[in-house]
């Protein structure tokens, strides 16, 4: 039996920050010293490691996310996702810089074509939060971002391939880009008759709920394309009431909301946390979609969860949750036609 833990969601009510999302984004904490001070963590223990990790992959955390971290607790599951550590400098056999081998699937800078019916556009290389376990932490973004110069090429390649019925905005985090840019892309894509859906892979409505502003809702709800948003939440404490409100607005605008998580040691590698996450997502109008088995990315081996443990966790979820709240346990295997499910009963 899974013991349900009460999540901390209502425990610490916080006034809604009235700054715009752009202001919040640019006020993000990027200094290890500031982070440790804000979260009451002892610099003697944490500062040198935080600086070392930060040099490899910059610390970045926006204020609304920071407010959900419990001060003084080095094991906080939200803190673990953003705190740089000296362990990131360790090299381990099998942990590589491009575990998904994406650099081979890029016909035009910014366009990734791995799967037949979907094309992925890297709208921006920037993220609102830098997640330490990110499989793209070493990705050469500067070479692989969509440039306005390539826009015509991308659109004609999408027009020519009638198998493509869905375009995915990815990144980085595509919602870091302005609504002006995004809506003009959405308009051009809507002019291509075989494209039915626009999918947006983003963490922004979770980490800065203010991103769900009037101008975003306006272009999302006015397009011919069906809109799907795949969020990225790993722990139920990431979903506070402000996030729930923002997600409610997206849903009311007709956007289908799904979630993908990464299975991470010390963050969500217990059945009760995962069950709580699914329940809380559903409370927010979001269905669990994927649970990604950890990708062996260099610098993140301390998050690794074994495949056997991953399978066991999902089998436990099947025993307690309705089927629609059990995410699919998958891994991206290079050269496969889609994400590969892990065999739960192997
Ligand atoms: C994951 C991914 C997709 C989407 O795959 P789904 O299984 O449809 O969610 C598309 N393109 C790339 C390059 C991907 O990595
Ligand atoms: S938001 Fe996504 S792409 Fe950006 S660092 Fe986090 S996991 Fe990686």
mmCIF file of C-alpha atoms and ligand atoms in Angstrom:
data_model
loop_
_atom_site.group_PDB
_atom_site.id
_atom_site.type_symbol
_atom_site.label_atom_id
_atom_site.label_comp_id
_atom_site.label_asym_id
_atom_site.label_seq_id
_atom_site.Cartn_x
_atom_site.Cartn_y
_atom_site.Cartn_z
ATOM 1 C CA UNK A 1 0.000 0.000 0.000
ATOM 2 C CA UNK A 2 1.163 3.455 -0.780
ATOM 3 C CA UNK A 3 1.078 5.845 2.145
ATOM 4 C CA UNK A 4 -0.225 9.195 1.004
ATOM 5 C CA UNK A 5 1.795 12.105 2.231
ATOM 6 C CA UNK A 6 0.088 15.441 2.562
ATOM 7 C CA UNK A 7 1.693 17.855 0.131
ATOM 8 C CA UNK A 8 2.807 21.231 1.363
ATOM 9 C CA UNK A 9 0.813 23.141 -1.158
ATOM 10 C CA UNK A 10 -1.423 25.159 1.126
ATOM 11 C CA UNK A 11 1.073 25.282 3.966
ATOM 12 C CA UNK A 12 2.737 28.566 3.169
ATOM 13 C CA UNK A 13 0.401 31.034 1.487
ATOM 14 C CA UNK A 14 2.312 33.629 -0.477
ATOM 15 C CA UNK A 15 0.987 36.829 -1.972
ATOM 16 C CA UNK A 16 0.799 36.775 -5.690
ATOM 17 C CA UNK A 17 3.674 38.716 -7.221
ATOM 18 C CA UNK A 18 2.182 41.428 -9.407
ATOM 19 C CA UNK A 19 5.287 41.957 -11.539
ATOM 20 C CA UNK A 20 5.010 40.995 -15.209
ATOM 21 C CA UNK A 21 6.478 37.689 -16.306
ATOM 22 C CA UNK A 22 9.201 39.529 -18.169
ATOM 23 C CA UNK A 23 10.210 41.370 -15.007
ATOM 24 C CA UNK A 24 10.160 38.157 -13.003
ATOM 25 C CA UNK A 25 12.209 36.391 -15.640
ATOM 26 C CA UNK A 26 14.915 39.009 -15.652
ATOM 27 C CA UNK A 27 14.948 39.174 -11.836
ATOM 28 C CA UNK A 28 15.735 35.442 -11.578
ATOM 29 C CA UNK A 29 18.396 34.411 -9.095
ATOM 30 C CA UNK A 30 21.621 33.449 -10.868
ATOM 31 C CA UNK A 31 24.109 33.968 -8.048
ATOM 32 C CA UNK A 32 25.005 31.008 -5.793
ATOM 33 C CA UNK A 33 25.642 33.414 -2.876
ATOM 34 C CA UNK A 34 22.204 34.971 -3.192
ATOM 35 C CA UNK A 35 20.525 31.586 -3.483
ATOM 36 C CA UNK A 36 22.159 30.216 -0.337
ATOM 37 C CA UNK A 37 21.367 33.339 1.621
ATOM 38 C CA UNK A 38 17.738 33.373 0.504
ATOM 39 C CA UNK A 39 17.303 29.733 1.440
ATOM 40 C CA UNK A 40 19.283 29.881 4.685
ATOM 41 C CA UNK A 41 21.819 27.289 3.592
ATOM 42 C CA UNK A 42 25.264 27.378 5.139
ATOM 43 C CA UNK A 43 27.823 28.763 2.645
ATOM 44 C CA UNK A 44 30.613 26.819 4.398
ATOM 45 C CA UNK A 45 28.914 23.613 3.279
ATOM 46 C CA UNK A 46 27.369 24.580 -0.046
ATOM 47 C CA UNK A 47 29.074 27.562 -1.647
ATOM 48 C CA UNK A 48 32.159 26.073 -3.251
ATOM 49 C CA UNK A 49 30.158 23.222 -4.814
ATOM 50 C CA UNK A 50 27.459 25.602 -5.982
ATOM 51 C CA UNK A 51 30.081 27.776 -7.667
ATOM 52 C CA UNK A 52 31.704 24.780 -9.298
ATOM 53 C CA UNK A 53 28.412 23.456 -10.677
ATOM 54 C CA UNK A 54 27.378 26.950 -11.746
ATOM 55 C CA UNK A 55 30.505 27.253 -13.892
ATOM 56 C CA UNK A 56 29.467 24.109 -15.790
ATOM 57 C CA UNK A 57 25.808 25.053 -16.213
ATOM 58 C CA UNK A 58 24.572 28.369 -14.920
ATOM 59 C CA UNK A 59 22.341 28.567 -11.876
ATOM 60 C CA UNK A 60 18.990 30.094 -12.794
ATOM 61 C CA UNK A 61 15.806 30.120 -10.724
ATOM 62 C CA UNK A 62 12.887 32.556 -10.877
ATOM 63 C CA UNK A 63 11.318 34.035 -7.757
ATOM 64 C CA UNK A 64 7.910 32.305 -7.865
ATOM 65 C CA UNK A 65 9.651 28.911 -7.897
ATOM 66 C CA UNK A 66 12.098 29.940 -5.182
ATOM 67 C CA UNK A 67 9.153 30.751 -2.926
ATOM 68 C CA UNK A 68 8.025 27.130 -3.016
ATOM 69 C CA UNK A 69 11.327 25.864 -1.605
ATOM 70 C CA UNK A 70 11.407 25.329 2.160
ATOM 71 C CA UNK A 71 14.311 27.385 3.580
ATOM 72 C CA UNK A 72 17.016 25.571 5.497
ATOM 73 C CA UNK A 73 16.277 22.132 4.046
ATOM 74 C CA UNK A 74 19.084 20.856 1.808
ATOM 75 C CA UNK A 75 16.962 17.798 0.888
ATOM 76 C CA UNK A 76 14.051 19.869 -0.434
ATOM 77 C CA UNK A 77 12.990 18.193 -3.696
ATOM 78 C CA UNK A 78 12.591 21.529 -5.479
ATOM 79 C CA UNK A 79 15.969 22.752 -4.280
ATOM 80 C CA UNK A 80 17.666 19.609 -5.561
ATOM 81 C CA UNK A 81 16.442 20.390 -9.055
ATOM 82 C CA UNK A 82 18.177 23.781 -9.151
ATOM 83 C CA UNK A 83 21.123 23.794 -6.725
ATOM 84 C CA UNK A 84 24.465 23.350 -8.523
ATOM 85 C CA UNK A 85 26.755 20.797 -6.848
ATOM 86 C CA UNK A 86 30.406 19.821 -7.153
ATOM 87 C CA UNK A 87 29.237 16.289 -8.148
ATOM 88 C CA UNK A 88 28.382 17.780 -11.550
ATOM 89 C CA UNK A 89 32.074 17.919 -12.346
ATOM 90 C CA UNK A 90 32.461 14.137 -11.964
ATOM 91 C CA UNK A 91 32.926 12.124 -15.113
ATOM 92 C CA UNK A 92 31.356 8.658 -15.065
ATOM 93 C CA UNK A 93 31.561 5.986 -17.722
ATOM 94 C CA UNK A 94 28.348 5.912 -19.771
ATOM 95 C CA UNK A 95 27.305 9.471 -18.851
ATOM 96 C CA UNK A 96 27.653 11.476 -22.031
ATOM 97 C CA UNK A 97 27.089 14.984 -23.351
ATOM 98 C CA UNK A 98 24.449 14.168 -26.008
ATOM 99 C CA UNK A 99 22.638 11.049 -24.690
ATOM 100 C CA UNK A 100 19.831 11.392 -27.233
ATOM 101 C CA UNK A 101 22.146 11.913 -30.193
ATOM 102 C CA UNK A 102 20.000 14.801 -31.351
ATOM 103 C CA UNK A 103 22.778 16.543 -33.155
ATOM 104 C CA UNK A 104 22.292 14.063 -36.035
ATOM 105 C CA UNK A 105 18.596 14.918 -36.636
ATOM 106 C CA UNK A 106 18.807 18.579 -37.504
ATOM 107 C CA UNK A 107 18.204 19.356 -41.217
ATOM 108 C CA UNK A 108 17.887 23.126 -40.709
ATOM 109 C CA UNK A 109 19.161 24.953 -37.621
ATOM 110 C CA UNK A 110 16.350 24.854 -35.075
ATOM 111 C CA UNK A 111 14.301 22.091 -36.721
ATOM 112 C CA UNK A 112 14.536 18.560 -35.278
ATOM 113 C CA UNK A 113 12.977 15.772 -37.337
ATOM 114 C CA UNK A 114 13.140 12.456 -35.552
ATOM 115 C CA UNK A 115 9.572 11.197 -35.786
ATOM 116 C CA UNK A 116 7.453 10.868 -38.884
ATOM 117 C CA UNK A 117 4.374 12.928 -38.015
ATOM 118 C CA UNK A 118 5.908 15.509 -35.679
ATOM 119 C CA UNK A 119 8.482 18.205 -36.232
ATOM 120 C CA UNK A 120 10.137 19.980 -33.342
ATOM 121 C CA UNK A 121 11.130 23.621 -33.523
ATOM 122 C CA UNK A 122 13.691 25.006 -31.111
ATOM 123 C CA UNK A 123 12.201 28.437 -30.728
ATOM 124 C CA UNK A 124 14.790 29.652 -28.229
ATOM 125 C CA UNK A 125 17.766 28.236 -26.391
ATOM 126 C CA UNK A 126 16.894 30.008 -23.166
ATOM 127 C CA UNK A 127 15.050 28.565 -20.200
ATOM 128 C CA UNK A 128 13.299 30.245 -17.291
ATOM 129 C CA UNK A 129 14.895 27.773 -14.905
ATOM 130 C CA UNK A 130 18.022 25.705 -15.290
ATOM 131 C CA UNK A 131 17.321 22.156 -14.170
ATOM 132 C CA UNK A 132 20.488 20.404 -13.106
ATOM 133 C CA UNK A 133 19.505 17.052 -14.619
ATOM 134 C CA UNK A 134 18.613 18.493 -18.009
ATOM 135 C CA UNK A 135 19.649 16.277 -20.909
ATOM 136 C CA UNK A 136 20.148 19.425 -22.929
ATOM 137 C CA UNK A 137 22.577 21.021 -20.481
ATOM 138 C CA UNK A 138 25.386 20.557 -23.019
ATOM 139 C CA UNK A 139 23.363 21.233 -26.136
ATOM 140 C CA UNK A 140 24.940 23.695 -28.575
ATOM 141 C CA UNK A 141 21.978 26.057 -28.505
ATOM 142 C CA UNK A 142 23.660 28.965 -30.125
ATOM 143 C CA UNK A 143 24.181 26.980 -33.325
ATOM 144 C CA UNK A 144 20.775 25.366 -33.251
ATOM 145 C CA UNK A 145 18.243 28.030 -32.573
ATOM 146 C CA UNK A 146 15.736 29.012 -35.196
ATOM 147 C CA UNK A 147 16.868 32.210 -36.769
ATOM 148 C CA UNK A 148 14.491 34.615 -38.520
ATOM 149 C CA UNK A 149 16.675 34.075 -41.587
ATOM 150 C CA UNK A 150 15.797 30.360 -41.654
ATOM 151 C CA UNK A 151 12.104 30.868 -41.111
ATOM 152 C CA UNK A 152 11.168 30.612 -44.777
ATOM 153 C CA UNK A 153 13.225 27.411 -45.116
ATOM 154 C CA UNK A 154 11.558 25.844 -42.091
ATOM 155 C CA UNK A 155 8.087 26.742 -43.315
ATOM 156 C CA UNK A 156 8.705 25.392 -46.789
ATOM 157 C CA UNK A 157 10.139 22.163 -45.422
ATOM 158 C CA UNK A 158 7.026 21.723 -43.240
ATOM 159 C CA UNK A 159 4.767 22.552 -46.192
ATOM 160 C CA UNK A 160 6.500 19.991 -48.417
ATOM 161 C CA UNK A 161 6.217 17.089 -45.989
ATOM 162 C CA UNK A 162 2.515 16.275 -45.789
ATOM 163 C CA UNK A 163 3.154 13.526 -43.208
ATOM 164 C CA UNK A 164 3.684 16.194 -40.569
ATOM 165 C CA UNK A 165 0.444 16.986 -38.750
ATOM 166 C CA UNK A 166 1.883 18.355 -35.544
ATOM 167 C CA UNK A 167 4.506 20.954 -34.796
ATOM 168 C CA UNK A 168 6.140 21.085 -31.398
ATOM 169 C CA UNK A 169 7.580 24.284 -29.973
ATOM 170 C CA UNK A 170 10.477 23.306 -27.786
ATOM 171 C CA UNK A 171 13.743 24.775 -26.667
ATOM 172 C CA UNK A 172 15.067 25.759 -24.253
ATOM 173 C CA UNK A 173 11.640 26.907 -23.150
ATOM 174 C CA UNK A 174 9.588 28.327 -26.028
ATOM 175 C CA UNK A 175 7.457 30.472 -23.708
ATOM 176 C CA UNK A 176 10.536 32.552 -22.907
ATOM 177 C CA UNK A 177 9.939 34.005 -26.376
ATOM 178 C CA UNK A 178 7.513 36.882 -26.827
ATOM 179 C CA UNK A 179 3.878 36.338 -27.684
ATOM 180 C CA UNK A 180 4.454 38.457 -30.765
ATOM 181 C CA UNK A 181 7.026 35.996 -32.108
ATOM 182 C CA UNK A 182 5.097 32.910 -31.045
ATOM 183 C CA UNK A 183 1.779 34.090 -32.447
ATOM 184 C CA UNK A 184 3.350 34.945 -35.777
ATOM 185 C CA UNK A 185 4.782 31.412 -35.967
ATOM 186 C CA UNK A 186 1.384 30.003 -35.031
ATOM 187 C CA UNK A 187 -0.238 32.033 -37.814
ATOM 188 C CA UNK A 188 2.214 30.814 -40.432
ATOM 189 C CA UNK A 189 1.794 27.211 -39.294
ATOM 190 C CA UNK A 190 -2.005 27.505 -39.416
ATOM 191 C CA UNK A 191 -1.667 28.364 -43.104
ATOM 192 C CA UNK A 192 -0.219 24.909 -43.795
ATOM 193 C CA UNK A 193 -3.290 22.719 -44.386
ATOM 194 C CA UNK A 194 -1.905 19.370 -43.156
ATOM 195 C CA UNK A 195 -0.883 20.751 -39.761
ATOM 196 C CA UNK A 196 -3.589 20.064 -37.204
ATOM 197 C CA UNK A 197 -1.920 20.630 -33.872
ATOM 198 C CA UNK A 198 0.557 22.874 -32.204
ATOM 199 C CA UNK A 199 2.211 21.447 -29.139
ATOM 200 C CA UNK A 200 4.196 23.522 -26.663
ATOM 201 C CA UNK A 201 6.738 21.907 -24.350
ATOM 202 C CA UNK A 202 7.213 24.292 -21.477
ATOM 203 C CA UNK A 203 7.948 24.648 -17.791
ATOM 204 C CA UNK A 204 7.044 28.337 -17.657
ATOM 205 C CA UNK A 205 3.385 28.239 -16.498
ATOM 206 C CA UNK A 206 4.659 26.225 -13.536
ATOM 207 C CA UNK A 207 7.775 28.174 -12.629
ATOM 208 C CA UNK A 208 6.347 31.641 -13.435
ATOM 209 C CA UNK A 209 2.522 31.367 -13.437
ATOM 210 C CA UNK A 210 2.335 35.046 -14.505
ATOM 211 C CA UNK A 211 3.446 33.849 -17.958
ATOM 212 C CA UNK A 212 -0.157 32.811 -18.543
ATOM 213 C CA UNK A 213 -1.087 36.367 -19.431
ATOM 214 C CA UNK A 214 -3.822 37.843 -21.606
ATOM 215 C CA UNK A 215 -1.721 37.980 -24.757
ATOM 216 C CA UNK A 216 -0.712 34.309 -24.499
ATOM 217 C CA UNK A 217 -4.319 33.220 -23.970
ATOM 218 C CA UNK A 218 -5.390 35.430 -26.859
ATOM 219 C CA UNK A 219 -3.271 33.751 -29.550
ATOM 220 C CA UNK A 220 -3.694 30.263 -28.101
ATOM 221 C CA UNK A 221 -7.465 30.492 -28.221
ATOM 222 C CA UNK A 222 -7.812 32.254 -31.564
ATOM 223 C CA UNK A 223 -5.844 29.812 -33.747
ATOM 224 C CA UNK A 224 -7.354 27.185 -36.024
ATOM 225 C CA UNK A 225 -4.801 24.715 -34.650
ATOM 226 C CA UNK A 226 -5.613 22.474 -31.715
ATOM 227 C CA UNK A 227 -3.368 23.506 -28.865
ATOM 228 C CA UNK A 228 -1.624 21.031 -26.614
ATOM 229 C CA UNK A 229 0.678 22.059 -23.803
ATOM 230 C CA UNK A 230 3.059 19.546 -22.279
ATOM 231 C CA UNK A 231 4.204 20.842 -18.921
ATOM 232 C CA UNK A 232 7.149 19.590 -16.972
ATOM 233 C CA UNK A 233 6.493 19.042 -13.269
ATOM 234 C CA UNK A 234 8.480 16.558 -11.195
ATOM 235 C CA UNK A 235 7.126 17.024 -7.691
ATOM 236 C CA UNK A 236 3.674 17.942 -6.307
ATOM 237 C CA UNK A 237 5.108 20.865 -4.306
ATOM 238 C CA UNK A 238 5.802 22.609 -7.635
ATOM 239 C CA UNK A 239 2.052 23.068 -8.024
ATOM 240 C CA UNK A 240 0.894 25.861 -5.745
ATOM 241 C CA UNK A 241 -2.398 27.729 -5.958
ATOM 242 C CA UNK A 242 -1.045 30.373 -8.330
ATOM 243 C CA UNK A 243 0.040 27.647 -10.706
ATOM 244 C CA UNK A 244 -3.309 25.941 -10.408
ATOM 245 C CA UNK A 245 -5.051 29.190 -11.267
ATOM 246 C CA UNK A 246 -2.794 29.750 -14.318
ATOM 247 C CA UNK A 247 -3.382 26.206 -15.536
ATOM 248 C CA UNK A 248 -7.121 26.692 -15.100
ATOM 249 C CA UNK A 249 -6.984 29.688 -17.428
ATOM 250 C CA UNK A 250 -5.139 27.670 -20.066
ATOM 251 C CA UNK A 251 -7.689 24.934 -19.820
ATOM 252 C CA UNK A 252 -10.550 27.396 -20.100
ATOM 253 C CA UNK A 253 -8.886 28.690 -23.279
ATOM 254 C CA UNK A 254 -9.260 25.211 -24.785
ATOM 255 C CA UNK A 255 -5.688 24.021 -24.356
ATOM 256 C CA UNK A 256 -5.195 20.293 -23.663
ATOM 257 C CA UNK A 257 -2.797 20.003 -20.716
ATOM 258 C CA UNK A 258 -0.392 17.098 -20.275
ATOM 259 C CA UNK A 259 2.640 16.621 -18.074
ATOM 260 C CA UNK A 260 5.986 14.960 -18.434
ATOM 261 C CA UNK A 261 8.292 14.245 -15.529
ATOM 262 C CA UNK A 262 11.787 12.930 -15.244
ATOM 263 C CA UNK A 263 12.387 10.243 -12.640
ATOM 264 C CA UNK A 264 15.031 11.718 -10.360
ATOM 265 C CA UNK A 265 16.763 10.298 -7.349
ATOM 266 C CA UNK A 266 16.050 12.379 -4.244
ATOM 267 C CA UNK A 267 13.223 14.260 -5.963
ATOM 268 C CA UNK A 268 10.417 11.897 -6.962
ATOM 269 C CA UNK A 269 11.758 8.343 -6.694
ATOM 270 C CA UNK A 270 9.080 7.045 -4.325
ATOM 271 C CA UNK A 271 5.644 5.723 -5.198
ATOM 272 C CA UNK A 272 3.872 8.059 -2.799
ATOM 273 C CA UNK A 273 5.443 11.200 -4.286
ATOM 274 C CA UNK A 274 4.606 10.051 -7.809
ATOM 275 C CA UNK A 275 1.030 9.170 -6.832
ATOM 276 C CA UNK A 276 0.638 12.526 -5.124
ATOM 277 C CA UNK A 277 2.014 14.247 -8.209
ATOM 278 C CA UNK A 278 -0.532 12.556 -10.473
ATOM 279 C CA UNK A 279 -3.411 13.444 -8.163
ATOM 280 C CA UNK A 280 -2.295 17.016 -7.806
ATOM 281 C CA UNK A 281 -1.803 17.377 -11.565
ATOM 282 C CA UNK A 282 -5.341 16.177 -12.123
ATOM 283 C CA UNK A 283 -6.597 18.705 -9.550
ATOM 284 C CA UNK A 284 -4.961 21.312 -11.775
ATOM 285 C CA UNK A 285 -6.586 19.979 -14.963
ATOM 286 C CA UNK A 286 -3.472 18.201 -16.218
ATOM 287 C CA UNK A 287 -3.077 14.546 -17.233
ATOM 288 C CA UNK A 288 0.192 12.696 -16.650
ATOM 289 C CA UNK A 289 1.755 11.792 -19.998
ATOM 290 C CA UNK A 290 5.324 10.578 -19.714
ATOM 291 C CA UNK A 291 7.628 9.597 -16.910
ATOM 292 C CA UNK A 292 11.082 9.653 -18.455
ATOM 293 C CA UNK A 293 13.599 7.115 -17.324
ATOM 294 C CA UNK A 294 16.729 9.050 -16.523
ATOM 295 C CA UNK A 295 19.040 9.809 -19.443
ATOM 296 C CA UNK A 296 22.711 9.320 -18.636
ATOM 297 C CA UNK A 297 23.841 12.893 -19.116
ATOM 298 C CA UNK A 298 27.302 13.949 -18.042
ATOM 299 C CA UNK A 299 27.232 15.924 -14.806
ATOM 300 C CA UNK A 300 23.923 14.518 -13.547
ATOM 301 C CA UNK A 301 24.765 10.961 -12.461
ATOM 302 C CA UNK A 302 23.693 11.771 -8.896
ATOM 303 C CA UNK A 303 20.047 11.828 -10.117
ATOM 304 C CA UNK A 304 20.202 8.378 -11.672
ATOM 305 C CA UNK A 305 17.457 5.872 -10.833
ATOM 306 C CA UNK A 306 17.911 2.311 -12.100
ATOM 307 C CA UNK A 307 15.485 0.914 -14.672
ATOM 308 C CA UNK A 308 14.503 -1.847 -12.260
ATOM 309 C CA UNK A 309 13.562 0.682 -9.621
ATOM 310 C CA UNK A 310 11.675 2.736 -12.218
ATOM 311 C CA UNK A 311 9.626 -0.285 -13.289
ATOM 312 C CA UNK A 312 8.866 -1.189 -9.691
ATOM 313 C CA UNK A 313 7.630 2.343 -8.969
ATOM 314 C CA UNK A 314 5.279 2.358 -11.942
ATOM 315 C CA UNK A 315 3.958 -1.107 -11.045
ATOM 316 C CA UNK A 316 3.118 0.330 -7.610
ATOM 317 C CA UNK A 317 1.306 3.234 -9.247
ATOM 318 C CA UNK A 318 -0.758 0.828 -11.329
ATOM 319 C CA UNK A 319 -1.846 -0.782 -8.066
ATOM 320 C CA UNK A 320 -3.168 2.443 -6.581
ATOM 321 C CA UNK A 321 -4.112 4.956 -9.269
ATOM 322 C CA UNK A 322 -6.754 4.930 -11.988
ATOM 323 C CA UNK A 323 -5.155 4.067 -15.323
ATOM 324 C CA UNK A 324 -5.455 7.617 -16.628
ATOM 325 C CA UNK A 325 -3.253 8.902 -13.822
ATOM 326 C CA UNK A 326 -0.391 6.474 -14.483
ATOM 327 C CA UNK A 327 2.253 8.090 -16.719
ATOM 328 C CA UNK A 328 3.935 6.020 -19.425
ATOM 329 C CA UNK A 329 7.451 5.063 -18.431
ATOM 330 C CA UNK A 330 9.602 5.768 -21.471
ATOM 331 C CA UNK A 331 13.084 6.395 -22.650
ATOM 332 C CA UNK A 332 14.317 7.998 -25.803
ATOM 333 C CA UNK A 333 16.402 5.475 -27.702
ATOM 334 C CA UNK A 334 18.283 6.845 -30.695
ATOM 335 C CA UNK A 335 16.895 5.730 -34.093
ATOM 336 C CA UNK A 336 13.529 4.473 -32.778
ATOM 337 C CA UNK A 337 10.280 5.704 -34.431
ATOM 338 C CA UNK A 338 9.018 7.204 -31.167
ATOM 339 C CA UNK A 339 9.689 7.124 -27.445
ATOM 340 C CA UNK A 340 10.346 3.579 -26.228
ATOM 341 C CA UNK A 341 8.172 2.239 -23.375
ATOM 342 C CA UNK A 342 10.011 0.264 -20.691
ATOM 343 C CA UNK A 343 8.541 -3.208 -20.280
ATOM 344 C CA UNK A 344 7.041 -3.095 -16.783
ATOM 345 C CA UNK A 345 6.678 -6.811 -16.322
ATOM 346 C CA UNK A 346 9.969 -7.907 -17.860
HETATM 347 C C1 LIG B 1 9.846 13.505 -27.697
HETATM 348 C C2 LIG B 1 9.978 14.104 -29.019
HETATM 349 C C3 LIG B 1 8.858 14.332 -29.828
HETATM 350 C C4 LIG B 1 7.456 14.028 -29.366
HETATM 351 O O1 LIG B 1 7.250 12.695 -29.143
HETATM 352 P P1 LIG B 1 5.865 12.212 -28.533
HETATM 353 O O2 LIG B 1 6.080 10.786 -28.240
HETATM 354 O O3 LIG B 1 4.824 12.449 -29.584
HETATM 355 O O4 LIG B 1 5.585 13.038 -27.320
HETATM 356 C C5 LIG B 1 9.070 14.850 -31.089
HETATM 357 N N1 LIG B 1 10.299 15.148 -31.556
HETATM 358 C C6 LIG B 1 11.390 14.951 -30.798
HETATM 359 C C7 LIG B 1 12.729 15.264 -31.368
HETATM 360 C C8 LIG B 1 11.275 14.422 -29.513
HETATM 361 O O5 LIG B 1 12.373 14.230 -28.782
HETATM 362 S S1 LIG B 2 13.272 23.852 -18.435
HETATM 363 FE FE1 LIG B 2 13.483 21.951 -19.644
HETATM 364 S S2 LIG B 2 15.008 22.430 -21.226
HETATM 365 FE FE2 LIG B 2 15.165 24.008 -19.624
HETATM 366 S S3 LIG B 2 16.756 23.285 -18.213
HETATM 367 FE FE3 LIG B 2 14.781 22.577 -17.395
HETATM 368 S S4 LIG B 2 14.533 20.524 -18.252
HETATM 369 FE FE4 LIG B 2 16.113 21.541 -19.469
#
